N, CA, C and O atoms as CSV, one atom per row, in Angstrom:
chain,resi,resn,atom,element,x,y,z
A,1,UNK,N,N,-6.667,160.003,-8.180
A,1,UNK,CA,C,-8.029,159.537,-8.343
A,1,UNK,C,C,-8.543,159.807,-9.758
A,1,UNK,O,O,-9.325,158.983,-10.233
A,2,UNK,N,N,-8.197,160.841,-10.459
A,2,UNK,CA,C,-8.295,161.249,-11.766
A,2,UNK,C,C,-7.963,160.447,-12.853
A,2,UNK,O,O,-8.643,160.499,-13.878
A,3,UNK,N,N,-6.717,159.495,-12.725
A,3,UNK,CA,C,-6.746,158.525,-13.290
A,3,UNK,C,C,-7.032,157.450,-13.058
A,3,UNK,O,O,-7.091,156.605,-13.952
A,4,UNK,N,N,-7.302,157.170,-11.737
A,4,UNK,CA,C,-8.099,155.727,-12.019
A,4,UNK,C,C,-9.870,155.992,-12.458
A,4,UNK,O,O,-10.537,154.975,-12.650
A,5,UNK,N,N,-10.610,157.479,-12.610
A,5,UNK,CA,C,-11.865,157.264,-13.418
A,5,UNK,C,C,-11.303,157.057,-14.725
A,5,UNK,O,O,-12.007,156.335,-15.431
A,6,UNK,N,N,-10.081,157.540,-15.339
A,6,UNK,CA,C,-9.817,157.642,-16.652
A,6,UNK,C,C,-9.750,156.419,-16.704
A,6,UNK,O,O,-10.693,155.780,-17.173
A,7,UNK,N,N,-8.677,155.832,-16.259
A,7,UNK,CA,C,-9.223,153.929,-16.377
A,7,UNK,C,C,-10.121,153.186,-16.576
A,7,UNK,O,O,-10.232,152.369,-17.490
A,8,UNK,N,N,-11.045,153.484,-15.478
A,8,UNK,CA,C,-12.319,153.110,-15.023
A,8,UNK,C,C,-13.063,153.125,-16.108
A,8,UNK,O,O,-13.711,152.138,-16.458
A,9,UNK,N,N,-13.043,154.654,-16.994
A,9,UNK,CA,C,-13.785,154.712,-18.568
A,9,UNK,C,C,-13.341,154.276,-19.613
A,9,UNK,O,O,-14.001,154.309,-20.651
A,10,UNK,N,N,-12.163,153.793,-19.542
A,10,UNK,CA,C,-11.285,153.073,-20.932
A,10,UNK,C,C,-12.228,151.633,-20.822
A,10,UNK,O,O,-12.888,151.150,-21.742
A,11,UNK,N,N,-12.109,151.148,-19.566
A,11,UNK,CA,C,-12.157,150.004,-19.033
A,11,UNK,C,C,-14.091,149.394,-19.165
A,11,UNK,O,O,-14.618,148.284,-19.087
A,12,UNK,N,N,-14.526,150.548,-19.351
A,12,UNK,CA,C,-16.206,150.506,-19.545
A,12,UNK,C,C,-16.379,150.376,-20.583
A,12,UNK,O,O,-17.154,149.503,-20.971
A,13,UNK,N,N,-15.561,151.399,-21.654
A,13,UNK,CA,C,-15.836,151.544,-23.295
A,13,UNK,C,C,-15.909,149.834,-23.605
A,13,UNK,O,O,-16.880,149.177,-23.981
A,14,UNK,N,N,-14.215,149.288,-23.236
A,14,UNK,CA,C,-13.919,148.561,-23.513
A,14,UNK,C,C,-15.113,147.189,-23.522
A,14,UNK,O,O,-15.413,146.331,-24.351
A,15,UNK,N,N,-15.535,147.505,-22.232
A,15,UNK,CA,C,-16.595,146.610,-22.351
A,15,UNK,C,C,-17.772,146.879,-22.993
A,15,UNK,O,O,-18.107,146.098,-23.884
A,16,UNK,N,N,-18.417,147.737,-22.757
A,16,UNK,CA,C,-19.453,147.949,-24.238
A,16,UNK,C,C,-18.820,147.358,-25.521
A,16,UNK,O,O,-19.503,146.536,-26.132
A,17,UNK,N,N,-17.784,147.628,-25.928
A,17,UNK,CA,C,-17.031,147.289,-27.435
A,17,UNK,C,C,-17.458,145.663,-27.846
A,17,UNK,O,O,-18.039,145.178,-28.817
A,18,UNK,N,N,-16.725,144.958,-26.312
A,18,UNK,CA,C,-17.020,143.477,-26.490
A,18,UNK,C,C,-18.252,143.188,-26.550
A,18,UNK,O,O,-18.441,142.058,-26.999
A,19,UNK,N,N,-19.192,143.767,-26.273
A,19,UNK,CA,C,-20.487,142.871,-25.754
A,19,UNK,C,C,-21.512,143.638,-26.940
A,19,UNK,O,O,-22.685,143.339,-27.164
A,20,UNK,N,N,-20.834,144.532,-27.504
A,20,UNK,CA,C,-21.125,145.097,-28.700
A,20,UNK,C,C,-21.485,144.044,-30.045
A,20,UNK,O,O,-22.466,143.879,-30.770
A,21,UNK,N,N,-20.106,143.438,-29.937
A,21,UNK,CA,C,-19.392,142.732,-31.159
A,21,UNK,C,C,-20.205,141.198,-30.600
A,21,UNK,O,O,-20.843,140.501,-31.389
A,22,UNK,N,N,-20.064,140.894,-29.320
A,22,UNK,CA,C,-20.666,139.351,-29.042
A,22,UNK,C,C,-21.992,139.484,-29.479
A,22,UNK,O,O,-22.414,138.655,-30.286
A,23,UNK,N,N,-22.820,140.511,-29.027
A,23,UNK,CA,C,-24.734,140.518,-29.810
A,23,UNK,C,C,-24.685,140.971,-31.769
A,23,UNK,O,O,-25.513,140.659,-32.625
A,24,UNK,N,N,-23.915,141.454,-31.863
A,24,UNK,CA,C,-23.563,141.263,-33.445
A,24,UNK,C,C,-23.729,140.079,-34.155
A,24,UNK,O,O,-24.648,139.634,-34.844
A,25,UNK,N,N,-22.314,139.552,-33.739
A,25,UNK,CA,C,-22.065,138.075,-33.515
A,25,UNK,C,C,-23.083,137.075,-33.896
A,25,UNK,O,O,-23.357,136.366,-34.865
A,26,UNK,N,N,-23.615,137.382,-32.462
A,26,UNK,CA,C,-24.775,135.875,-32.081
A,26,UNK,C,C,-25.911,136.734,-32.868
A,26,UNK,O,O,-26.877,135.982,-33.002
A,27,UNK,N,N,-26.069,137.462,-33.196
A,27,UNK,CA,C,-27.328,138.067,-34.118
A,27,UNK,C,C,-27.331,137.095,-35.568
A,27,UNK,O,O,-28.276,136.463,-36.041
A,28,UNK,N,N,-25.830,137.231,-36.111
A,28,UNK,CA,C,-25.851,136.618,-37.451
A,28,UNK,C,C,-26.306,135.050,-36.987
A,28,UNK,O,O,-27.256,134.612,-37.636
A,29,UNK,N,N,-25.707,134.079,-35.867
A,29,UNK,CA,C,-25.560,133.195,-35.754
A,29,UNK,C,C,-26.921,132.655,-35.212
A,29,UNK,O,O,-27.215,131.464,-35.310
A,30,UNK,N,N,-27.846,133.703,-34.561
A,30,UNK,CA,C,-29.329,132.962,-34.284
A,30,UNK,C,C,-30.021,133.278,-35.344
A,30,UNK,O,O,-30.750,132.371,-35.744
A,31,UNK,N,N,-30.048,134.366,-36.008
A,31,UNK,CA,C,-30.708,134.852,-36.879
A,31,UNK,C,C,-30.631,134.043,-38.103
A,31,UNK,O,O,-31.626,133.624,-38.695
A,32,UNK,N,N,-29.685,133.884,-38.384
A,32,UNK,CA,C,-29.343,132.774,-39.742
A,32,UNK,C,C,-30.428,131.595,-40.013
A,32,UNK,O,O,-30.074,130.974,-41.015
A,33,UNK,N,N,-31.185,131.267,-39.665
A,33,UNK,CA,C,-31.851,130.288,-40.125
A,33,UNK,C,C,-33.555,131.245,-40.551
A,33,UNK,O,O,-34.311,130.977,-41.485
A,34,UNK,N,N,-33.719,132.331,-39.526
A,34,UNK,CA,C,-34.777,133.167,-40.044
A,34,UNK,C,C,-35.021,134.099,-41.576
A,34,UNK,O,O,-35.918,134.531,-42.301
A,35,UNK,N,N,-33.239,134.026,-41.420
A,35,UNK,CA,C,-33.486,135.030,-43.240
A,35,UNK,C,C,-32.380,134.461,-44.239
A,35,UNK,O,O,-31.755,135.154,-45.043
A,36,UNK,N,N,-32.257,133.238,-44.077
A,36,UNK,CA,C,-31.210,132.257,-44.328
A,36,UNK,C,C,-31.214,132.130,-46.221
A,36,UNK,O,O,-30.334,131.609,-46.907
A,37,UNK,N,N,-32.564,132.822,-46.729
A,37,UNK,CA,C,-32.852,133.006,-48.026
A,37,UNK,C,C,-32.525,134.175,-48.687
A,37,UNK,O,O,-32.372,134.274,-49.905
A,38,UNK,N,N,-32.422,135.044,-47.887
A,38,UNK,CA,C,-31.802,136.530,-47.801
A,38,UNK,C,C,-30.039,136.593,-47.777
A,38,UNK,O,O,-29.161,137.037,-48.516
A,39,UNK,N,N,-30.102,135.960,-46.631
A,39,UNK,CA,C,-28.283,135.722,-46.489
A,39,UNK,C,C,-27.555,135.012,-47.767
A,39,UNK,O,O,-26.361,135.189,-48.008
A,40,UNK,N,N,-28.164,134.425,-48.331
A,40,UNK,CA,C,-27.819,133.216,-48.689
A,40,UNK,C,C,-27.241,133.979,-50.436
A,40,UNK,O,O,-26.226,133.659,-51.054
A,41,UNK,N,N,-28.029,134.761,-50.742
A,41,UNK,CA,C,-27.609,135.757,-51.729
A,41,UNK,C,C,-26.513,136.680,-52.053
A,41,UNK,O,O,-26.220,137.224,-53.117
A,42,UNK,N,N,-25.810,136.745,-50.529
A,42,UNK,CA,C,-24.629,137.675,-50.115
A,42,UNK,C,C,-24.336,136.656,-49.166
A,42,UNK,O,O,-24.376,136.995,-47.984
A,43,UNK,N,N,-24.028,135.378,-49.462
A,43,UNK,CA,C,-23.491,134.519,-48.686
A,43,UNK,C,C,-21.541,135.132,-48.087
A,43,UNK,O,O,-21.048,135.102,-46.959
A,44,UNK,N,N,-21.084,135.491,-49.085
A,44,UNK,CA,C,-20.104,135.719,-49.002
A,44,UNK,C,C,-19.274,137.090,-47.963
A,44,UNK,O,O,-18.210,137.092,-47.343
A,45,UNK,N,N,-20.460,138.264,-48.178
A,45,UNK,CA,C,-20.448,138.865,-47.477
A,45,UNK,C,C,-20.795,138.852,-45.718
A,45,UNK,O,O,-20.139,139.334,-44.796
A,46,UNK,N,N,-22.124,138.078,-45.707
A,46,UNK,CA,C,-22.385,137.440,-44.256
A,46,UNK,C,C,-21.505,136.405,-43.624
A,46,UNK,O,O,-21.464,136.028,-42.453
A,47,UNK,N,N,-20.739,135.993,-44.779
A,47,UNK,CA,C,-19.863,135.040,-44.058
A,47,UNK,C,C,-18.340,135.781,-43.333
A,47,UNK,O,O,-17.824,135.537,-42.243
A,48,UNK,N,N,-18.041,136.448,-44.081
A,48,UNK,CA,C,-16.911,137.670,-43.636
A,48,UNK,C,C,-17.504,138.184,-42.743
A,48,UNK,O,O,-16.660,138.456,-41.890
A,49,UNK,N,N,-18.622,138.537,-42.365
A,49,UNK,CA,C,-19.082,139.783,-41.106
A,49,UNK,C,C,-19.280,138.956,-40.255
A,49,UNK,O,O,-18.996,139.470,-39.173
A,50,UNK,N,N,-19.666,137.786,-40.114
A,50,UNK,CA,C,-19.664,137.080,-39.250
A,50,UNK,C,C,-18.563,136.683,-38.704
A,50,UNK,O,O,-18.667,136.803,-37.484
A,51,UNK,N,N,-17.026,136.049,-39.173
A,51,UNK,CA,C,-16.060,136.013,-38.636
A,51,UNK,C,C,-15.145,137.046,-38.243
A,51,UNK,O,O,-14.142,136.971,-37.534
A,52,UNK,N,N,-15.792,138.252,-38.967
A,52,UNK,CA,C,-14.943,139.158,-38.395
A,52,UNK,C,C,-15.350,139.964,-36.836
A,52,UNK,O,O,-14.647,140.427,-35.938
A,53,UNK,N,N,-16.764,139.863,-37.034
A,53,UNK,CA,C,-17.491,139.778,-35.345
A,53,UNK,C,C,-16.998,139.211,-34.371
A,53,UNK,O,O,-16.639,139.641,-33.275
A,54,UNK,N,N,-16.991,137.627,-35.083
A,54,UNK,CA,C,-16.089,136.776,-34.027
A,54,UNK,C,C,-14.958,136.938,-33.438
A,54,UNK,O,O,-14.764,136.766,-32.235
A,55,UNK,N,N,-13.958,137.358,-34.446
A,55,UNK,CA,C,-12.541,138.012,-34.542
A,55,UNK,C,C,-12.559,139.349,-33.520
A,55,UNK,O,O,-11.460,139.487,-32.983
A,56,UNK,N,N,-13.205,140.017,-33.260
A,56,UNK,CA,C,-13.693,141.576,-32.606
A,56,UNK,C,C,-13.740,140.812,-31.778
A,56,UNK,O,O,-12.710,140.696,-31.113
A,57,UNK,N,N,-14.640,140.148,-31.505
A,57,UNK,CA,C,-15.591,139.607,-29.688
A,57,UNK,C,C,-14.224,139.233,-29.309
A,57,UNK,O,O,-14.120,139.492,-28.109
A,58,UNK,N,N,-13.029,138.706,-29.797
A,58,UNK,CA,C,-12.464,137.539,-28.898
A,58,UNK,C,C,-10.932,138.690,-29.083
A,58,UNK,O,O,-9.909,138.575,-28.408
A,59,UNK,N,N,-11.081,139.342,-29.755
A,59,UNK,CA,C,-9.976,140.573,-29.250
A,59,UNK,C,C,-10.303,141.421,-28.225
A,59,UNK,O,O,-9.628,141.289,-27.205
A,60,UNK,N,N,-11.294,142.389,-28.226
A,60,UNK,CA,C,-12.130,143.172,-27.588
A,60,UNK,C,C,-11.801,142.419,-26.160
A,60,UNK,O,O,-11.303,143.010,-25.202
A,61,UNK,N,N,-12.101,141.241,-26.162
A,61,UNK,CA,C,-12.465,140.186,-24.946
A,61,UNK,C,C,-11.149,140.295,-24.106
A,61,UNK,O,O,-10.948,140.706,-22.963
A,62,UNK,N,N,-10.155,139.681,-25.261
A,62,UNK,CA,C,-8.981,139.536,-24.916
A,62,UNK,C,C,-8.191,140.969,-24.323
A,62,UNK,O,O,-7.151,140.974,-23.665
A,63,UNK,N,N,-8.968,142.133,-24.736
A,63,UNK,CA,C,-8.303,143.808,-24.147
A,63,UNK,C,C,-8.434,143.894,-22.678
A,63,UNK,O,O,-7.884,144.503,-21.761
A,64,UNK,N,N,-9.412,143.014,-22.831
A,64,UNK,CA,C,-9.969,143.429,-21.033
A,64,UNK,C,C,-9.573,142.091,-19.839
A,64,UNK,O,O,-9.811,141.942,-18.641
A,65,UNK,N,N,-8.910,141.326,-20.806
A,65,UNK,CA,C,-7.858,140.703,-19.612
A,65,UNK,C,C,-6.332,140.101,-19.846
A,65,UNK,O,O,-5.789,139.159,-19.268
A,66,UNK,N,N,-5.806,141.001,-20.934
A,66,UNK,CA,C,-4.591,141.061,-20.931
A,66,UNK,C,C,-3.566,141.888,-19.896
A,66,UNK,O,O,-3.755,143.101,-19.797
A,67,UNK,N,N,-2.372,141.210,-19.038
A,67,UNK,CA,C,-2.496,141.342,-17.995
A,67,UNK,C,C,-1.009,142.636,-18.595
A,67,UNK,O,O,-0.373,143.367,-17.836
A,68,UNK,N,N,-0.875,142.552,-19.789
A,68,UNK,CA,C,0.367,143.433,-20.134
A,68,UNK,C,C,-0.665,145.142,-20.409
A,68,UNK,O,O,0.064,146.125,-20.544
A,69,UNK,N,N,-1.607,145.307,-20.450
A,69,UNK,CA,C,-2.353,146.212,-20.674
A,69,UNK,C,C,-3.072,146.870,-19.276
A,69,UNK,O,O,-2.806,146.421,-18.161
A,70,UNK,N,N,-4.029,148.008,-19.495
A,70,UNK,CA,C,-4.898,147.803,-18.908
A,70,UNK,C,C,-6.217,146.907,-19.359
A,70,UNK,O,O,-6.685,146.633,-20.464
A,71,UNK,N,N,-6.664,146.520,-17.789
A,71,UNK,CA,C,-7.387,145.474,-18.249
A,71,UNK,C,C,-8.062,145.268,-17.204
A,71,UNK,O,O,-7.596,145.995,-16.327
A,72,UNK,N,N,-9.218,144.453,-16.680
A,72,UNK,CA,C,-9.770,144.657,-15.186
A,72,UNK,C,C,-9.077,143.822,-14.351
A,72,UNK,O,O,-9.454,143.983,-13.191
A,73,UNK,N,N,-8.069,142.852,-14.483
A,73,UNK,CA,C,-7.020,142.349,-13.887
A,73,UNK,C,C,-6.246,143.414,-13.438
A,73,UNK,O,O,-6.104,143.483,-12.217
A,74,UNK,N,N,-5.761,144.182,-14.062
A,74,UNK,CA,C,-4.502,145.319,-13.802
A,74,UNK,C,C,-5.015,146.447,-12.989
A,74,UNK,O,O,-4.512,146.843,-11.937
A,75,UNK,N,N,-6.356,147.057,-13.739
A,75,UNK,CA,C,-7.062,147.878,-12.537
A,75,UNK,C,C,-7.266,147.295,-11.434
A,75,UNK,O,O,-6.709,147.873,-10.501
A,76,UNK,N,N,-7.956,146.194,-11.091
A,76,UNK,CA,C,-8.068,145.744,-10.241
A,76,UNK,C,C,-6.598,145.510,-9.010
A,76,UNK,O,O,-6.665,145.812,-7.818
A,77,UNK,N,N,-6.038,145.238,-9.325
A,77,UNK,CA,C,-4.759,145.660,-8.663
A,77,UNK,C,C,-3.967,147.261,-8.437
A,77,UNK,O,O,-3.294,147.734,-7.522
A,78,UNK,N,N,-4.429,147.774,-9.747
A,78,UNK,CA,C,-3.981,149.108,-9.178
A,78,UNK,C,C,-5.012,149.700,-8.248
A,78,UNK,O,O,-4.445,150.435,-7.439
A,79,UNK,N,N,-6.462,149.646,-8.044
A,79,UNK,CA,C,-6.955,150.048,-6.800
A,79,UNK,C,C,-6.775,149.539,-5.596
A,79,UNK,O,O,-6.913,150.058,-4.489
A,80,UNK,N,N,-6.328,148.065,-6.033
A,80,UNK,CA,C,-5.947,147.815,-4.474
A,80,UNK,C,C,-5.123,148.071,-3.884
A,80,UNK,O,O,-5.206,147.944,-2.662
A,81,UNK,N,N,-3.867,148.583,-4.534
A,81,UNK,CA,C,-2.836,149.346,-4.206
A,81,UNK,C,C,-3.679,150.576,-3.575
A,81,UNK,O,O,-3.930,150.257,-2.413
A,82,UNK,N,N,-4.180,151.760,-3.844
A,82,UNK,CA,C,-4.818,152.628,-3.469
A,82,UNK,C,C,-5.903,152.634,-2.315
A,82,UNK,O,O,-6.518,153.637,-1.950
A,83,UNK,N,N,-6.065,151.132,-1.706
A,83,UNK,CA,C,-6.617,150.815,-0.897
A,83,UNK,C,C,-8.092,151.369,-0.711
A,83,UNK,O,O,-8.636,151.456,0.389
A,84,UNK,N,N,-8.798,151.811,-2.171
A,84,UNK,CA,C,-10.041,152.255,-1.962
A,84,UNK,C,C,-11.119,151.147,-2.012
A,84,UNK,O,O,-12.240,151.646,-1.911
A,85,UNK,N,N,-11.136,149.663,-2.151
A,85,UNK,CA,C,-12.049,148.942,-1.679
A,85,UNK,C,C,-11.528,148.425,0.025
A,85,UNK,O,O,-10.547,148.447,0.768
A,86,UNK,N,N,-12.982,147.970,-0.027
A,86,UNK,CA,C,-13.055,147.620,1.293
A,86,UNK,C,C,-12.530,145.622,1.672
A,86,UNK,O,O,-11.701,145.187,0.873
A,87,UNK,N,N,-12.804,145.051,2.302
A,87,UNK,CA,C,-12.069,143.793,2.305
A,87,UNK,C,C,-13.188,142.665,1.636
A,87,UNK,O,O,-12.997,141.608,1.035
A,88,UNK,N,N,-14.480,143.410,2.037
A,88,UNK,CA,C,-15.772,142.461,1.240
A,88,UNK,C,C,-15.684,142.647,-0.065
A,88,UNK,O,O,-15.738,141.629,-0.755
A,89,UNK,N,N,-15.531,143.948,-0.741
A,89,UNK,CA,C,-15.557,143.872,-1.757
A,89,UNK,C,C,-14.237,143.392,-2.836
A,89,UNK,O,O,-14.268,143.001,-4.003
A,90,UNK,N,N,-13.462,143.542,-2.189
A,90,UNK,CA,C,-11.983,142.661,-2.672
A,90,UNK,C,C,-12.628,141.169,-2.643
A,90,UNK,O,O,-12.771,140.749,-3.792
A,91,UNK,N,N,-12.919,140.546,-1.964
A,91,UNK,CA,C,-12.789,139.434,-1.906
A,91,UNK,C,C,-14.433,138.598,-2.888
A,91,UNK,O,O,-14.514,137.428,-3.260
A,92,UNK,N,N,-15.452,139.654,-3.046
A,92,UNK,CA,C,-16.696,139.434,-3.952
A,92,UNK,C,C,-15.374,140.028,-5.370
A,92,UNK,O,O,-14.733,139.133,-5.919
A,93,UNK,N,N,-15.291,140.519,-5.512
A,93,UNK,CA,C,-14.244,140.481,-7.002
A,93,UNK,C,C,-13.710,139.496,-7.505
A,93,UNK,O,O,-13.762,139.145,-8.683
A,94,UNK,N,N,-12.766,138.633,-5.986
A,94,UNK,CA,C,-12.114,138.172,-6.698
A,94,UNK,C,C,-12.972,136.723,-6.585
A,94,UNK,O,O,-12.285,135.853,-7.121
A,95,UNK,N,N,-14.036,136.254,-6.155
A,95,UNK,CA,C,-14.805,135.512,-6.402
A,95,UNK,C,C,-15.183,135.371,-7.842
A,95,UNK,O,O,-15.070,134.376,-8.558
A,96,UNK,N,N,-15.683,136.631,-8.147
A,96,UNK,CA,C,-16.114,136.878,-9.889
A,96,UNK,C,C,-15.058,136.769,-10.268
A,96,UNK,O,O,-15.234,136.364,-11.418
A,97,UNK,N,N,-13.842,136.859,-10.084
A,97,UNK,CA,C,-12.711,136.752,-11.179
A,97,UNK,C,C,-12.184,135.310,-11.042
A,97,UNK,O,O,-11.119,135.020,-11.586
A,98,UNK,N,N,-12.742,134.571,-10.478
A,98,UNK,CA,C,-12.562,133.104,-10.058
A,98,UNK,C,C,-13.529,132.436,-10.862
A,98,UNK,O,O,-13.107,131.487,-11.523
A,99,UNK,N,N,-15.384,132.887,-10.995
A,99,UNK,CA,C,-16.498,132.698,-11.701
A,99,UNK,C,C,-16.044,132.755,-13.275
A,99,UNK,O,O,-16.671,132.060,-14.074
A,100,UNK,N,N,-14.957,133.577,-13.731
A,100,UNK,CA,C,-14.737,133.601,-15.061
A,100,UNK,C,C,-12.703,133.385,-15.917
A,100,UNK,O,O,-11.972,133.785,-16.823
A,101,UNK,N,N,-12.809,132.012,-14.139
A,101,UNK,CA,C,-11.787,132.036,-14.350
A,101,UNK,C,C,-11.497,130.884,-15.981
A,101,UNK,O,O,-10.650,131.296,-16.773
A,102,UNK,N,N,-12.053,129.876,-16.234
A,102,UNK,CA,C,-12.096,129.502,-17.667
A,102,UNK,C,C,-12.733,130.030,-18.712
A,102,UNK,O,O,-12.372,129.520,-19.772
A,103,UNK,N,N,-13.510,130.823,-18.810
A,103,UNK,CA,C,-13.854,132.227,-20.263
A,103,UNK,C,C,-12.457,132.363,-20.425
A,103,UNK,O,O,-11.840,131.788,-21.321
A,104,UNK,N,N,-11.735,133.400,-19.253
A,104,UNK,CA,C,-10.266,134.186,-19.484
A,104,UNK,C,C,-9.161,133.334,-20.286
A,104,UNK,O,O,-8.536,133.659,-21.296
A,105,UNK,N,N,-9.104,132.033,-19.463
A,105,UNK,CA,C,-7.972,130.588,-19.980
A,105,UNK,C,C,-8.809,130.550,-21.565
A,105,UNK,O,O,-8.277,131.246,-22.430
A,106,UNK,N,N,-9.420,130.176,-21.761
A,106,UNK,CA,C,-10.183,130.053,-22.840
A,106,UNK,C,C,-9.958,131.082,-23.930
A,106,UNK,O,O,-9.537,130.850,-25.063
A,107,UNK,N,N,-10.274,132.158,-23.460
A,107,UNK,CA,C,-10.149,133.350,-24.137
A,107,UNK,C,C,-8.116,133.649,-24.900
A,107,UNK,O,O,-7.659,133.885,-26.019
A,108,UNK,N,N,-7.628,133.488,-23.773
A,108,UNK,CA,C,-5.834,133.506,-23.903
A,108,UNK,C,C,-5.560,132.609,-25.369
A,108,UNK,O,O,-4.899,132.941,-26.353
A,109,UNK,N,N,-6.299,131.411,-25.118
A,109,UNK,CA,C,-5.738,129.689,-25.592
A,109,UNK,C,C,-6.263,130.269,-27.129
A,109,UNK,O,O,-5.397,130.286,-28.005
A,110,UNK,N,N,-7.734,130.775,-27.513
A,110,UNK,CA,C,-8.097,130.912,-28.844
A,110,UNK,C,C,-7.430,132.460,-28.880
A,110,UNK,O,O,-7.597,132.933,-30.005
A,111,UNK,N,N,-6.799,133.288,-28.076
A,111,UNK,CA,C,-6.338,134.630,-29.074
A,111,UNK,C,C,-4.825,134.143,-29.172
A,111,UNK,O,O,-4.332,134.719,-30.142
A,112,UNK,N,N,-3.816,133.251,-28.511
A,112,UNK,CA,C,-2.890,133.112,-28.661
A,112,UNK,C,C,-2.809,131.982,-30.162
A,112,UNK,O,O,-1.682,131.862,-30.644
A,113,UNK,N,N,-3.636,131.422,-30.656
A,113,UNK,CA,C,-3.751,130.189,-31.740
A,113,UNK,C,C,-4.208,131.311,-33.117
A,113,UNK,O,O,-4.422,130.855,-34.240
């Protein structure tokens, strides 16, 4: 049980990390037209932080459902091995993992290119 919280917290970081890097991200990308006179001076620099955000979001992204890693695909199977969910909640999971089943395809197609 000790290691699946250790999981469980890799597996949380991990997600803070992404969703870290995605409001980064979309910060430069909504924000850009509000200080677009500002940016525009260190164009070069905002333009690097911005793709490299992008670059983060869609790795980060890609940590948490690469199926050679841990990942919530892989946990998700190693608890069910351990048989600590119940049959509702197996099956509301894998609903959500059905809900994000093209993000993931999506996600594979732009980290594998």
């Amino acid at each position: 049980m000790k290691n699946i919280e250790k999981e469980f917290s890799e597996i949380s970081d991990a997600l803070v990390t992404a969703y870290q890097n995605w409001e980064v991200w979309w910060l430069f990308k909504s924000q850009r037209p509000k200080y677009a006179n500002i940016m525009n001076h260190y164009l070069e620099f905002f333009t690097i932080a911005q793709y490299a955000h992008w670059i983060t979001t869609i790795i980060s992204t890609w940590c948490l459902i690469d199926d050679n890693n841990l990942s919530l695909v892989t946990f998700y199977k190693r608890i069910c091995k351990e048989n600590i969910l119940t049959d509702e909640t197996k099956i509301e999971i894998e609903n959500k993992f059905d809900g994000i089943d093209n993000i993931m395809k999506g996600i594979k197609i732009i980290r594998h290119n």
